[in-house]
């Protein structure tokens, strides 16, 4: 049942083109009674493998700013380890509430990005030039630590936060934000997953079923993306994290 459920969820994620880490956590905890700490570890570890293929694909299309991504990712590794350690010391109910809150915040950011683009440009102007030099290192390490901590502590990919940061703070062109974001999430997920493994919160049986279900389902779902009307895709991009957040809020 776990594998079958992840297969369906993976198809939806592949169809939409969104990460779905939060929904994975919600399905594991609410649907299958997996402890929240284990669910976070599984979601982060599974994200490593899904990010690898995406990063390689975008890199081949020259849609990854390697220097920017490497610096932010470096800070993210440290932040993810700290976040996993903090999560280990949090009580299950509190961690569930915080994870749902972060997931809901991510949904709000995605809604603004997808449906309120003009408002976003007025209040968060996009940097016109690419950030370089000392500022890139300082801002990059700080941004990496913050986003890495959020991912490590609450198991979310933090893609919405990272993409907004890349656009507004680092001046990364829109076309390259997705690929660079995937490159950043990759080391963050790996570090966070290792943190949960060291803390004894990574169940390999659940992990294997989750990973295989998501990867196979995503491969199937991606084949249907180009057939879907744009309004349908926009709806599901926002609906996925919203559903995950509400499910966790109402059932923990």
mmCIF file of C-alpha atoms in Angstrom:
data_model
loop_
_atom_site.group_PDB
_atom_site.id
_atom_site.type_symbol
_atom_site.label_atom_id
_atom_site.label_comp_id
_atom_site.label_asym_id
_atom_site.label_seq_id
_atom_site.Cartn_x
_atom_site.Cartn_y
_atom_site.Cartn_z
ATOM 1 C CA UNK A 1 0.000 0.000 0.000
ATOM 2 C CA UNK A 2 2.828 2.383 0.777
ATOM 3 C CA UNK A 3 4.510 1.756 -2.564
ATOM 4 C CA UNK A 4 1.196 2.075 -4.439
ATOM 5 C CA UNK A 5 0.362 5.348 -2.682
ATOM 6 C CA UNK A 6 3.785 6.794 -3.452
ATOM 7 C CA UNK A 7 3.367 5.694 -7.062
ATOM 8 C CA UNK A 8 0.204 7.785 -7.334
ATOM 9 C CA UNK A 9 1.763 10.726 -5.496
ATOM 10 C CA UNK A 10 4.865 10.507 -7.684
ATOM 11 C CA UNK A 11 2.680 10.648 -10.805
ATOM 12 C CA UNK A 12 1.034 13.824 -9.508
ATOM 13 C CA UNK A 13 4.411 15.364 -8.638
ATOM 14 C CA UNK A 14 5.810 14.484 -12.064
ATOM 15 C CA UNK A 15 2.683 15.872 -13.728
ATOM 16 C CA UNK A 16 2.949 19.181 -11.882
ATOM 17 C CA UNK A 17 6.741 19.423 -11.889
ATOM 18 C CA UNK A 18 6.885 20.319 -8.180
ATOM 19 C CA UNK A 19 8.937 18.752 -5.391
ATOM 20 C CA UNK A 20 6.183 17.397 -3.185
ATOM 21 C CA UNK A 21 8.376 16.692 -0.142
ATOM 22 C CA UNK A 22 5.767 18.145 2.208
ATOM 23 C CA UNK A 23 2.983 16.031 0.727
ATOM 24 C CA UNK A 24 5.203 12.963 1.060
ATOM 25 C CA UNK A 25 5.648 13.739 4.755
ATOM 26 C CA UNK A 26 1.897 14.228 5.206
ATOM 27 C CA UNK A 27 1.119 10.925 3.461
ATOM 28 C CA UNK A 28 3.654 9.019 5.559
ATOM 29 C CA UNK A 29 2.542 10.452 8.902
ATOM 30 C CA UNK A 30 -1.227 10.654 8.414
ATOM 31 C CA UNK A 31 -1.776 7.832 5.939
ATOM 32 C CA UNK A 32 0.618 5.244 7.339
ATOM 33 C CA UNK A 33 1.308 6.362 10.902
ATOM 34 C CA UNK A 34 5.040 6.842 10.353
ATOM 35 C CA UNK A 35 6.613 8.895 13.197
ATOM 36 C CA UNK A 36 7.223 12.490 12.123
ATOM 37 C CA UNK A 37 11.011 12.306 12.648
ATOM 38 C CA UNK A 38 11.249 9.206 10.437
ATOM 39 C CA UNK A 39 8.992 10.779 7.804
ATOM 40 C CA UNK A 40 11.230 13.855 7.619
ATOM 41 C CA UNK A 41 14.357 11.710 7.233
ATOM 42 C CA UNK A 42 12.770 9.592 4.493
ATOM 43 C CA UNK A 43 11.521 12.660 2.593
ATOM 44 C CA UNK A 44 14.927 14.345 2.657
ATOM 45 C CA UNK A 45 16.807 11.190 1.655
ATOM 46 C CA UNK A 46 14.387 10.517 -1.215
ATOM 47 C CA UNK A 47 14.771 14.101 -2.399
ATOM 48 C CA UNK A 48 18.496 13.549 -2.980
ATOM 49 C CA UNK A 49 17.847 11.065 -5.769
ATOM 50 C CA UNK A 50 15.063 13.076 -7.408
ATOM 51 C CA UNK A 51 17.263 16.193 -7.400
ATOM 52 C CA UNK A 52 20.209 14.426 -9.053
ATOM 53 C CA UNK A 53 18.407 13.750 -12.329
ATOM 54 C CA UNK A 54 16.812 17.196 -12.365
ATOM 55 C CA UNK A 55 20.117 18.973 -11.732
ATOM 56 C CA UNK A 56 21.920 17.014 -14.451
ATOM 57 C CA UNK A 57 19.155 17.771 -16.947
ATOM 58 C CA UNK A 58 19.212 21.505 -16.214
ATOM 59 C CA UNK A 59 23.022 21.561 -16.245
ATOM 60 C CA UNK A 60 23.061 20.109 -19.752
ATOM 61 C CA UNK A 61 20.668 22.880 -20.807
ATOM 62 C CA UNK A 62 23.021 25.463 -19.252
ATOM 63 C CA UNK A 63 20.355 26.485 -16.765
ATOM 64 C CA UNK A 64 22.528 26.148 -13.635
ATOM 65 C CA UNK A 65 24.767 28.884 -12.210
ATOM 66 C CA UNK A 66 27.344 26.559 -10.665
ATOM 67 C CA UNK A 67 29.287 29.139 -8.635
ATOM 68 C CA UNK A 68 26.199 30.671 -7.042
ATOM 69 C CA UNK A 69 24.648 27.276 -6.392
ATOM 70 C CA UNK A 70 27.856 25.849 -4.903
ATOM 71 C CA UNK A 71 28.313 28.727 -2.440
ATOM 72 C CA UNK A 72 24.693 28.651 -1.236
ATOM 73 C CA UNK A 73 24.786 24.856 -1.121
ATOM 74 C CA UNK A 74 27.929 24.976 1.020
ATOM 75 C CA UNK A 75 26.160 27.064 3.632
ATOM 76 C CA UNK A 76 23.122 24.815 3.238
ATOM 77 C CA UNK A 77 25.082 21.725 4.275
ATOM 78 C CA UNK A 78 25.940 23.280 7.621
ATOM 79 C CA UNK A 79 22.388 24.596 8.092
ATOM 80 C CA UNK A 80 20.860 21.198 7.292
ATOM 81 C CA UNK A 81 23.019 19.389 9.854
ATOM 82 C CA UNK A 82 22.067 21.939 12.506
ATOM 83 C CA UNK A 83 18.407 21.713 11.512
ATOM 84 C CA UNK A 84 18.398 17.917 11.778
ATOM 85 C CA UNK A 85 19.975 18.149 15.241
ATOM 86 C CA UNK A 86 17.347 20.671 16.376
ATOM 87 C CA UNK A 87 14.559 18.507 14.937
ATOM 88 C CA UNK A 88 15.857 15.496 16.858
ATOM 89 C CA UNK A 89 15.288 17.376 20.120
ATOM 90 C CA UNK A 90 11.766 18.554 19.292
ATOM 91 C CA UNK A 91 8.681 16.691 20.510
ATOM 92 C CA UNK A 92 6.677 14.960 17.781
ATOM 93 C CA UNK A 93 3.497 17.100 18.052
ATOM 94 C CA UNK A 94 5.459 20.361 17.994
ATOM 95 C CA UNK A 95 7.571 19.202 15.051
ATOM 96 C CA UNK A 96 4.431 18.198 13.139
ATOM 97 C CA UNK A 97 2.877 21.630 13.731
ATOM 98 C CA UNK A 98 6.049 23.461 12.685
ATOM 99 C CA UNK A 99 6.435 21.325 9.559
ATOM 100 C CA UNK A 100 2.817 21.981 8.564
ATOM 101 C CA UNK A 101 3.314 25.705 9.169
ATOM 102 C CA UNK A 102 6.412 25.808 6.978
ATOM 103 C CA UNK A 103 4.597 23.851 4.287
ATOM 104 C CA UNK A 104 1.683 26.287 4.405
ATOM 105 C CA UNK A 105 4.092 29.229 4.139
ATOM 106 C CA UNK A 106 5.652 27.586 1.096
ATOM 107 C CA UNK A 107 2.179 27.232 -0.442
ATOM 108 C CA UNK A 108 1.537 30.954 0.083
ATOM 109 C CA UNK A 109 4.816 31.853 -1.636
ATOM 110 C CA UNK A 110 3.980 29.571 -4.554
ATOM 111 C CA UNK A 111 0.521 31.140 -4.836
ATOM 112 C CA UNK A 112 2.053 34.621 -4.989
ATOM 113 C CA UNK A 113 4.620 33.505 -7.544
ATOM 114 C CA UNK A 114 2.082 31.719 -9.761
ATOM 115 C CA UNK A 115 -0.981 33.976 -9.473
ATOM 116 C CA UNK A 116 0.312 37.340 -8.207
ATOM 117 C CA UNK A 117 3.415 37.927 -10.292
ATOM 118 C CA UNK A 118 2.821 41.686 -10.671
ATOM 119 C CA UNK A 119 2.395 42.158 -6.915
ATOM 120 C CA UNK A 120 5.577 40.183 -6.328
ATOM 121 C CA UNK A 121 7.574 42.384 -8.693
ATOM 122 C CA UNK A 122 6.317 45.559 -7.009
ATOM 123 C CA UNK A 123 7.120 44.462 -3.453
ATOM 124 C CA UNK A 124 10.166 42.251 -4.116
ATOM 125 C CA UNK A 125 12.004 43.776 -7.077
ATOM 126 C CA UNK A 126 14.210 41.368 -8.974
ATOM 127 C CA UNK A 127 17.897 42.229 -8.909
ATOM 128 C CA UNK A 128 18.971 43.212 -12.415
ATOM 129 C CA UNK A 129 22.618 42.109 -12.213
ATOM 130 C CA UNK A 130 24.161 38.884 -10.970
ATOM 131 C CA UNK A 131 25.640 39.142 -7.469
ATOM 132 C CA UNK A 132 29.410 38.529 -7.480
ATOM 133 C CA UNK A 133 32.523 38.988 -5.375
ATOM 134 C CA UNK A 134 32.587 39.155 -1.596
ATOM 135 C CA UNK A 135 28.846 39.834 -1.332
ATOM 136 C CA UNK A 136 28.126 36.593 -3.168
ATOM 137 C CA UNK A 137 30.112 34.648 -0.555
ATOM 138 C CA UNK A 138 28.659 36.480 2.453
ATOM 139 C CA UNK A 139 25.049 36.507 1.297
ATOM 140 C CA UNK A 140 25.373 33.022 -0.192
ATOM 141 C CA UNK A 141 26.622 31.379 2.995
ATOM 142 C CA UNK A 142 23.955 33.152 5.083
ATOM 143 C CA UNK A 143 21.150 32.249 2.667
ATOM 144 C CA UNK A 144 22.403 28.667 2.528
ATOM 145 C CA UNK A 145 22.475 28.296 6.296
ATOM 146 C CA UNK A 146 18.934 29.661 6.671
ATOM 147 C CA UNK A 147 17.398 27.553 3.892
ATOM 148 C CA UNK A 148 19.426 24.515 4.904
ATOM 149 C CA UNK A 149 18.201 24.839 8.469
ATOM 150 C CA UNK A 150 14.561 25.010 7.319
ATOM 151 C CA UNK A 151 15.007 21.902 5.192
ATOM 152 C CA UNK A 152 16.918 19.954 7.811
ATOM 153 C CA UNK A 153 14.595 20.839 10.676
ATOM 154 C CA UNK A 154 11.262 20.449 8.904
ATOM 155 C CA UNK A 155 11.996 18.137 5.964
ATOM 156 C CA UNK A 156 10.768 20.485 3.246
ATOM 157 C CA UNK A 157 12.731 21.208 0.098
ATOM 158 C CA UNK A 158 12.418 24.983 0.662
ATOM 159 C CA UNK A 159 12.382 25.436 -3.130
ATOM 160 C CA UNK A 160 9.960 28.358 -2.975
ATOM 161 C CA UNK A 161 12.180 30.177 -0.477
ATOM 162 C CA UNK A 162 15.367 29.453 -2.439
ATOM 163 C CA UNK A 163 13.970 30.520 -5.807
ATOM 164 C CA UNK A 164 12.674 33.805 -4.410
ATOM 165 C CA UNK A 165 16.082 34.433 -2.807
ATOM 166 C CA UNK A 166 17.899 33.677 -6.066
ATOM 167 C CA UNK A 167 15.741 36.148 -7.980
ATOM 168 C CA UNK A 168 15.654 39.041 -5.520
ATOM 169 C CA UNK A 169 19.015 38.810 -3.728
ATOM 170 C CA UNK A 170 21.397 37.102 -6.144
ATOM 171 C CA UNK A 171 20.072 38.376 -9.496
ATOM 172 C CA UNK A 172 19.783 34.905 -11.025
ATOM 173 C CA UNK A 173 17.775 35.064 -14.290
ATOM 174 C CA UNK A 174 14.336 33.465 -14.067
ATOM 175 C CA UNK A 175 15.185 30.688 -16.522
ATOM 176 C CA UNK A 176 18.124 29.594 -14.348
ATOM 177 C CA UNK A 177 16.441 29.771 -10.933
ATOM 178 C CA UNK A 178 14.910 26.285 -11.181
ATOM 179 C CA UNK A 179 18.116 24.502 -12.187
ATOM 180 C CA UNK A 180 20.249 26.424 -9.687
ATOM 181 C CA UNK A 181 17.658 25.771 -6.984
ATOM 182 C CA UNK A 182 17.844 22.028 -7.666
ATOM 183 C CA UNK A 183 21.629 22.157 -7.373
ATOM 184 C CA UNK A 184 21.294 23.876 -3.981
ATOM 185 C CA UNK A 185 18.629 21.472 -2.684
ATOM 186 C CA UNK A 186 20.808 18.466 -3.569
ATOM 187 C CA UNK A 187 23.559 18.942 -0.923
ATOM 188 C CA UNK A 188 21.032 20.274 1.580
ATOM 189 C CA UNK A 189 18.912 17.132 1.236
ATOM 190 C CA UNK A 190 21.967 14.887 1.448
ATOM 191 C CA UNK A 191 23.230 16.606 4.602
ATOM 192 C CA UNK A 192 19.783 16.605 6.203
ATOM 193 C CA UNK A 193 19.222 12.950 5.329
ATOM 194 C CA UNK A 194 22.583 12.009 6.849
ATOM 195 C CA UNK A 195 21.695 13.988 9.960
ATOM 196 C CA UNK A 196 18.498 11.981 10.417
ATOM 197 C CA UNK A 197 20.394 8.761 9.672
ATOM 198 C CA UNK A 198 22.968 9.512 12.385
ATOM 199 C CA UNK A 199 20.108 10.292 14.803
ATOM 200 C CA UNK A 200 18.442 6.933 14.065
ATOM 201 C CA UNK A 201 15.416 8.338 12.221
ATOM 202 C CA UNK A 202 15.831 6.816 8.751
ATOM 203 C CA UNK A 203 13.870 3.608 8.120
ATOM 204 C CA UNK A 204 15.379 1.951 5.025
ATOM 205 C CA UNK A 205 12.332 -0.205 4.237
ATOM 206 C CA UNK A 206 10.052 2.812 4.171
ATOM 207 C CA UNK A 207 12.713 4.805 2.329
ATOM 208 C CA UNK A 208 13.094 2.257 -0.498
ATOM 209 C CA UNK A 209 9.330 1.957 -1.045
ATOM 210 C CA UNK A 210 8.929 5.735 -0.980
ATOM 211 C CA UNK A 211 11.826 6.375 -3.346
ATOM 212 C CA UNK A 212 10.822 3.746 -5.915
ATOM 213 C CA UNK A 213 7.177 4.814 -5.853
ATOM 214 C CA UNK A 214 7.999 8.504 -6.290
ATOM 215 C CA UNK A 215 10.591 7.969 -9.044
ATOM 216 C CA UNK A 216 8.486 5.583 -11.120
ATOM 217 C CA UNK A 217 5.346 7.662 -10.619
ATOM 218 C CA UNK A 218 7.147 10.921 -11.486
ATOM 219 C CA UNK A 219 8.482 9.382 -14.694
ATOM 220 C CA UNK A 220 4.943 8.422 -15.711
ATOM 221 C CA UNK A 221 3.365 11.717 -14.638
ATOM 222 C CA UNK A 222 5.931 13.847 -16.471
ATOM 223 C CA UNK A 223 4.770 12.390 -19.777
ATOM 224 C CA UNK A 224 1.365 14.053 -19.306
ATOM 225 C CA UNK A 225 2.521 17.519 -18.294
ATOM 226 C CA UNK A 226 2.565 18.961 -21.815
ATOM 227 C CA UNK A 227 -1.040 17.821 -22.373
ATOM 228 C CA UNK A 228 -2.479 19.668 -19.377
ATOM 229 C CA UNK A 229 -3.971 23.174 -19.662
ATOM 230 C CA UNK A 230 -1.821 25.825 -17.965
ATOM 231 C CA UNK A 231 -4.558 26.747 -15.402
ATOM 232 C CA UNK A 232 -4.677 23.106 -14.265
ATOM 233 C CA UNK A 233 -0.913 22.996 -13.729
ATOM 234 C CA UNK A 234 -0.961 26.290 -11.806
ATOM 235 C CA UNK A 235 -3.753 24.993 -9.582
ATOM 236 C CA UNK A 236 -1.929 21.774 -8.696
ATOM 237 C CA UNK A 237 1.362 23.597 -8.019
ATOM 238 C CA UNK A 238 -0.358 25.508 -5.202
ATOM 239 C CA UNK A 239 -2.774 22.738 -4.181
ATOM 240 C CA UNK A 240 -0.084 20.132 -3.415
ATOM 241 C CA UNK A 241 1.655 21.896 -0.504
ATOM 242 C CA UNK A 242 -1.650 23.359 0.698
ATOM 243 C CA UNK A 243 -3.197 19.895 0.903
ATOM 244 C CA UNK A 244 -0.170 18.547 2.732
ATOM 245 C CA UNK A 245 -0.232 21.394 5.281
ATOM 246 C CA UNK A 246 -3.966 21.114 5.967
ATOM 247 C CA UNK A 247 -3.743 17.326 6.297
ATOM 248 C CA UNK A 248 -1.014 17.611 8.930
ATOM 249 C CA UNK A 249 -2.758 20.441 10.804
ATOM 250 C CA UNK A 250 -6.075 18.598 11.016
ATOM 251 C CA UNK A 251 -4.762 15.131 11.884
ATOM 252 C CA UNK A 252 -1.813 15.531 14.255
#
